[in-house]
Tab-separated table of C-alpha atoms in Angstrom:
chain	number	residue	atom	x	y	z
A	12	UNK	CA	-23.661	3.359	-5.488
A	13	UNK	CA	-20.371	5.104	-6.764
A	14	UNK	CA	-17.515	3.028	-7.087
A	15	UNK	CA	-13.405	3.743	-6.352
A	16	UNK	CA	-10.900	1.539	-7.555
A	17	UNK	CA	-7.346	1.582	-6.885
A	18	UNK	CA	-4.389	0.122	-8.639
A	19	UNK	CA	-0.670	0.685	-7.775
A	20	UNK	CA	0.813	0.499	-11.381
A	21	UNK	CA	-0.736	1.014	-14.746
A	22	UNK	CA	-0.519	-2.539	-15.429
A	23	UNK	CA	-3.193	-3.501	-12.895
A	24	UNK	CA	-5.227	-0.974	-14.097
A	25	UNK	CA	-5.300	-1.301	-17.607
A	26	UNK	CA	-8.035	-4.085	-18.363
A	27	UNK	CA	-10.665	-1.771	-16.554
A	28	UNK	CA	-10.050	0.946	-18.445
A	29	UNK	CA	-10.436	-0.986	-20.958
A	30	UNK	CA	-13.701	-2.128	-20.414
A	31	UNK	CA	-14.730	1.573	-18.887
A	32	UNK	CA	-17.665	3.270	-20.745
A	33	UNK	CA	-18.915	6.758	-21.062
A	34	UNK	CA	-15.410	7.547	-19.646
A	35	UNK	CA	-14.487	11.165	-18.477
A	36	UNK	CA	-10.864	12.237	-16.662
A	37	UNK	CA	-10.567	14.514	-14.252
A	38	UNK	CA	-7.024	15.600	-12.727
A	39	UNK	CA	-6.618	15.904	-8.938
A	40	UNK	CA	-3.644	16.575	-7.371
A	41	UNK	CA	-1.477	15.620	-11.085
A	42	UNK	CA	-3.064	12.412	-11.058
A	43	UNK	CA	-6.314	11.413	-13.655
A	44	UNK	CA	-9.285	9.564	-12.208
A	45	UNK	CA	-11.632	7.919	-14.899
A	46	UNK	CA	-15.163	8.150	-14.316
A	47	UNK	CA	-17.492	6.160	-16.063
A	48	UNK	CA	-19.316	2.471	-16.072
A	49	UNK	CA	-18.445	-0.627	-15.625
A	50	UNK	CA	-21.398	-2.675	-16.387
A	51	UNK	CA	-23.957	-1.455	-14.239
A	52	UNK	CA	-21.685	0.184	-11.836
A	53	UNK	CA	-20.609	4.063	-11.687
A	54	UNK	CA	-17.245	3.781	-10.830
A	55	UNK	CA	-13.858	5.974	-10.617
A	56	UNK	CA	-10.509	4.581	-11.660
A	57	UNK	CA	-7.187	5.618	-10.342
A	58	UNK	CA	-3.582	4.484	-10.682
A	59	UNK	CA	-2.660	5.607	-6.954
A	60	UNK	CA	1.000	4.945	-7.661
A	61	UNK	CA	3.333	2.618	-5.679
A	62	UNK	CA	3.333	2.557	-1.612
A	63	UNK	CA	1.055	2.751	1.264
A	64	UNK	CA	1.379	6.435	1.078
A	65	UNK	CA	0.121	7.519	-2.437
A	66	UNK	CA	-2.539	4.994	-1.519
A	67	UNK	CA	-3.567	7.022	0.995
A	68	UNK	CA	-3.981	10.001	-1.050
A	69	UNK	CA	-5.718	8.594	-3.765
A	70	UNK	CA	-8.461	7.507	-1.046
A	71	UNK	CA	-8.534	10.851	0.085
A	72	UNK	CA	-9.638	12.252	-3.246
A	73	UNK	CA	-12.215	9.695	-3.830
A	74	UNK	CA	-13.972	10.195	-0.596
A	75	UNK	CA	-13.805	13.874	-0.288
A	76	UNK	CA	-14.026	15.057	-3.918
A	77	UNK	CA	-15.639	11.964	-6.046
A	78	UNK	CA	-18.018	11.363	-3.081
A	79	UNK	CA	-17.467	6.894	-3.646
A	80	UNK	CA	-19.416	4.937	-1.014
A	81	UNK	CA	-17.108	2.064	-1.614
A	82	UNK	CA	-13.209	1.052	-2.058
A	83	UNK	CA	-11.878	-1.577	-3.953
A	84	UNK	CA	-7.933	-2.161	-3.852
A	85	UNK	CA	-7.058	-4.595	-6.822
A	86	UNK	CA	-3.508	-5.803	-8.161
A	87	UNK	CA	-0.931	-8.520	-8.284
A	88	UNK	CA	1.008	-9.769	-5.239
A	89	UNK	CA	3.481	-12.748	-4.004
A	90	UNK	CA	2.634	-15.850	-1.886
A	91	UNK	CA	3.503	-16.841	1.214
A	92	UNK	CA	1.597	-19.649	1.040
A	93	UNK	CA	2.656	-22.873	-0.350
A	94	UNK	CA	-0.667	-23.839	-1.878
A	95	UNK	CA	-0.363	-20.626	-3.535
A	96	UNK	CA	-0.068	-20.763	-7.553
A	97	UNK	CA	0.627	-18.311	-10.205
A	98	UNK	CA	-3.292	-16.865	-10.925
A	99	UNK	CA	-4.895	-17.663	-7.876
A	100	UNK	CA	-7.332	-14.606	-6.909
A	101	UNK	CA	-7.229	-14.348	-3.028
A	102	UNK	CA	-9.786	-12.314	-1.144
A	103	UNK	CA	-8.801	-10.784	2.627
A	104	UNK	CA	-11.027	-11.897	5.407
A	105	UNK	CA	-8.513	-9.968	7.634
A	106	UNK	CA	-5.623	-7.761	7.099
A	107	UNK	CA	-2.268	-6.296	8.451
A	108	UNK	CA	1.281	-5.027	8.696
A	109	UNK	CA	4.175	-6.325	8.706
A	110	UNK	CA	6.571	-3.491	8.749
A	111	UNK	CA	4.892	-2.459	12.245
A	112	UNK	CA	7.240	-3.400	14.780
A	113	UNK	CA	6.259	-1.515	18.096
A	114	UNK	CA	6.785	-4.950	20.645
A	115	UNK	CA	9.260	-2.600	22.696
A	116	UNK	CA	6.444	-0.809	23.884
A	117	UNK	CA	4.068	-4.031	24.418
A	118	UNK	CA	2.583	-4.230	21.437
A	119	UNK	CA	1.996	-7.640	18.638
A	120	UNK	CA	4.654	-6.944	15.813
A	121	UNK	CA	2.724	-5.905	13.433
A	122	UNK	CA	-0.041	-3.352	15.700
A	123	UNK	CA	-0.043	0.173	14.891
A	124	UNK	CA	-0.726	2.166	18.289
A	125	UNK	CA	-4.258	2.995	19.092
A	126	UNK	CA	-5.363	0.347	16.467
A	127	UNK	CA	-6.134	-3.835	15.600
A	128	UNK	CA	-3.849	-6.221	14.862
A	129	UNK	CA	-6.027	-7.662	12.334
A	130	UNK	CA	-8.516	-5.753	10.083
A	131	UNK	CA	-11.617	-7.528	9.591
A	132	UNK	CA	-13.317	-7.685	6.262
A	133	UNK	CA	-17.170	-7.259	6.311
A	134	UNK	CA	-18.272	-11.143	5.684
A	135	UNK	CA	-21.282	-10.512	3.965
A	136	UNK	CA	-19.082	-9.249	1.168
A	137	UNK	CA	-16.179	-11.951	1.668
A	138	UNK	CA	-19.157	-14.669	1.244
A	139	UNK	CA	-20.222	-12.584	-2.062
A	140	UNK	CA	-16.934	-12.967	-3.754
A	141	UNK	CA	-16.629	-16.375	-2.749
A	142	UNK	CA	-20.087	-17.215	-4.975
A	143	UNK	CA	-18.973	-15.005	-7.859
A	144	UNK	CA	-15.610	-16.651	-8.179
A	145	UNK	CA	-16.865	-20.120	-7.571
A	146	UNK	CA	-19.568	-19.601	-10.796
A	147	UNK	CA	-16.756	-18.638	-12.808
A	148	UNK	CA	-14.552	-21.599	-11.678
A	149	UNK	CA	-11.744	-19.333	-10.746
A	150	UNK	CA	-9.598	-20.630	-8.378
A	151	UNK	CA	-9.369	-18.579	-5.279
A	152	UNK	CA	-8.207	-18.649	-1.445
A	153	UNK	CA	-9.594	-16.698	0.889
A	154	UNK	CA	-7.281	-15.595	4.055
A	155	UNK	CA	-5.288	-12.972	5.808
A	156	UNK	CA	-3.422	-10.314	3.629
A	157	UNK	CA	-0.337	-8.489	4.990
A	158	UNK	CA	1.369	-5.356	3.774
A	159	UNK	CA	4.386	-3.090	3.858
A	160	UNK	CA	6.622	-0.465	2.096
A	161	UNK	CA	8.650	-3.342	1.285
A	162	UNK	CA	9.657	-6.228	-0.916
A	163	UNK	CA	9.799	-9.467	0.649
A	164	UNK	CA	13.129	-10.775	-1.557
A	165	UNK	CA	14.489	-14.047	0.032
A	166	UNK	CA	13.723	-16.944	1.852
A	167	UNK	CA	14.710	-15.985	5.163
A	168	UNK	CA	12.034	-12.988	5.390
A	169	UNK	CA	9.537	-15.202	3.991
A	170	UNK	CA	10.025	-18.005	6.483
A	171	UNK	CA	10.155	-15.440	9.411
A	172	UNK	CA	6.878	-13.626	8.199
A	173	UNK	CA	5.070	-17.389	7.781
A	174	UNK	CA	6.203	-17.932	11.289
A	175	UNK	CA	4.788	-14.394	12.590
A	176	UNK	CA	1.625	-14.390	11.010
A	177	UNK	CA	0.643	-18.494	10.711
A	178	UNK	CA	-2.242	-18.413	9.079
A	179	UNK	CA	-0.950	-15.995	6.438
A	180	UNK	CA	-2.341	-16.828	3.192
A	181	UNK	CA	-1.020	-13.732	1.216
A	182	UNK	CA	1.879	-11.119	0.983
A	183	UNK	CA	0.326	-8.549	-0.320
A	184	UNK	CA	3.036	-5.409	-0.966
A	185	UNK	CA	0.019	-2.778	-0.716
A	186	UNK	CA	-3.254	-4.256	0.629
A	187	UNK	CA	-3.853	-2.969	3.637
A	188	UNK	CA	-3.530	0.821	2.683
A	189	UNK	CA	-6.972	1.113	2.381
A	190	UNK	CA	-7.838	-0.670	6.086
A	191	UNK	CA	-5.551	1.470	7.770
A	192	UNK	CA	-6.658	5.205	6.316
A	193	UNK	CA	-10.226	3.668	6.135
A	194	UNK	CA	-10.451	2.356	9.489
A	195	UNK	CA	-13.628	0.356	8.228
A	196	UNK	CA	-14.767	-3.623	7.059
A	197	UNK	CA	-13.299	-4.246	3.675
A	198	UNK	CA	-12.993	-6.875	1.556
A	199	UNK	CA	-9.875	-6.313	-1.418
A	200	UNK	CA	-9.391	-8.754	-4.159
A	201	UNK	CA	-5.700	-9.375	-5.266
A	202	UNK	CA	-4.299	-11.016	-8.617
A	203	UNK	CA	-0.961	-12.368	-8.522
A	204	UNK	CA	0.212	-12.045	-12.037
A	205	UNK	CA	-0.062	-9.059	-14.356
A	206	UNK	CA	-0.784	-11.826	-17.205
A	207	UNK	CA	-4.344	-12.898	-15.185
A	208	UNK	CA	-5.287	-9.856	-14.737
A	209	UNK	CA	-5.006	-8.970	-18.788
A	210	UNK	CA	-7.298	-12.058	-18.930
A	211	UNK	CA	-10.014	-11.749	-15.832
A	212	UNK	CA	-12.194	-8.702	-15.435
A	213	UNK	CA	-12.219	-7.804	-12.038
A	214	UNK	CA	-15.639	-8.758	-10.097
A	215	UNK	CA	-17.348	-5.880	-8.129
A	216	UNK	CA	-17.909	-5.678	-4.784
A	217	UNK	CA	-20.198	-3.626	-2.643
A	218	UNK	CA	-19.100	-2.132	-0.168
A	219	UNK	CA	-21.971	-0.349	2.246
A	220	UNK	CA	-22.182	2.010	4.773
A	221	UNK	CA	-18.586	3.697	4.336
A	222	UNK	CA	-18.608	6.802	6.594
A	223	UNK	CA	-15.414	8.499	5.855
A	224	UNK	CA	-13.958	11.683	7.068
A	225	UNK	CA	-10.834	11.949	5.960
A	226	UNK	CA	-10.269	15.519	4.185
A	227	UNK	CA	-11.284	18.881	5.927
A	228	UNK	CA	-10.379	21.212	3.261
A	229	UNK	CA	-11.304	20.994	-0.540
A	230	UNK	CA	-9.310	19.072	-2.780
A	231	UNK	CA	-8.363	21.147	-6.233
A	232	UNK	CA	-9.582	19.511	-9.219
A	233	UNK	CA	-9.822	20.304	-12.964
């Protein structure tokens, strides 16, 4: 099974390149994806760059042109949660927006026409992080992500968003890009400081039976 992992920033990235062997790059689109192994796993690294958007893209090029069966969205994020601390790994059972605001049509803030409210991660895998971190004694939560194209700065938004989604264990700024162009169960593992993730390799997780068809014409590569 071939592997795609997305960071935002080159921070969140870093460590895995790090540990990447028989490493090739290959530019798509101006951007370099790093092939290669990580431990037993074929995988392909990419910093997508920052927003739902470039997220998006990078996705695109891993499922039409590096042919990955599975997605994995890792970096750092900010808590909503009180029990929340600085290093706590949390991994999404369920994810969504919260810059979707269509309730003057009938909608749930937060639902995106023509799809969920909440993204469901496939349990199987949820349950298989949930052993790995355990053996390792990391501490970890796992909960509801949400997303959007913005920073939450201030403890107004953050009291509003608690209130909106109440069993919110996670702001996380880009999450749920992957749910949303993916349409399909995923499980995403977040860090919430750059310094944790400089110290804790990333586990993998398996994600099977992605059907994706998100690119009609060939992607140019080099």
């Amino acid at each position: 099974m071939k592997i795609g992992i997305i960071a935002a920033m080159e921070e969140e990235l870093k460590l895995l390149l790090a540990e990447l062997n028989h490493k090739r790059e290959e530019i798509c689109l101006e951007r370099p994806y790093y092939s290669g192994k990580l431990g037993k796993h074929q995988v392909v690294l990419v910093q997508s760059g920052v927003g739902k958007v470039m997220s998006a893209m990078s996705v695109a090029v891993l499922v039409n042109h590096f042919k990955v069966d599975a997605l994995i969205n890792t970096g750092s994020a900010g808590a909503l949660a009180p029990d929340l601390a600085i290093g706590d790994v949390v991994v999404a059972n369920r994810l969504a927006y919260h810059d979707v605001d269509l309730t003057a049509f009938g909608y749930e803030f937060g639902r995106m026409s023509g799809q969920p409210l909440y993204f469901k991660s496939d349990q199987t895998f949820v349950t298989a992080f949930e052993k790995v971190l355990a053996k390792h004694h990391v501490r970890s939560k796992i909960g509801l992500i949400t997303t959007s194209d913005s920073f939450m700065a201030g403890k107004e938004k953050r009291i509003l968003l608690r209130n909106i989604f109440q069993k919110c264990r996670q702001l996380k700024w880009k999450a749920q890009r992957l749910p949303k162009q993916l349409m399909q169960p995923s499980a995403l593992l977040s860090l919430f400081e750059q310094s944790v993730i400089q110290q804790l390799m990333m586990p993998i997780l398996l994600l099977k039976n992605l059907l994706l068809r998100l690119v009609k014409n060939r992607l140019s590569c080099s």
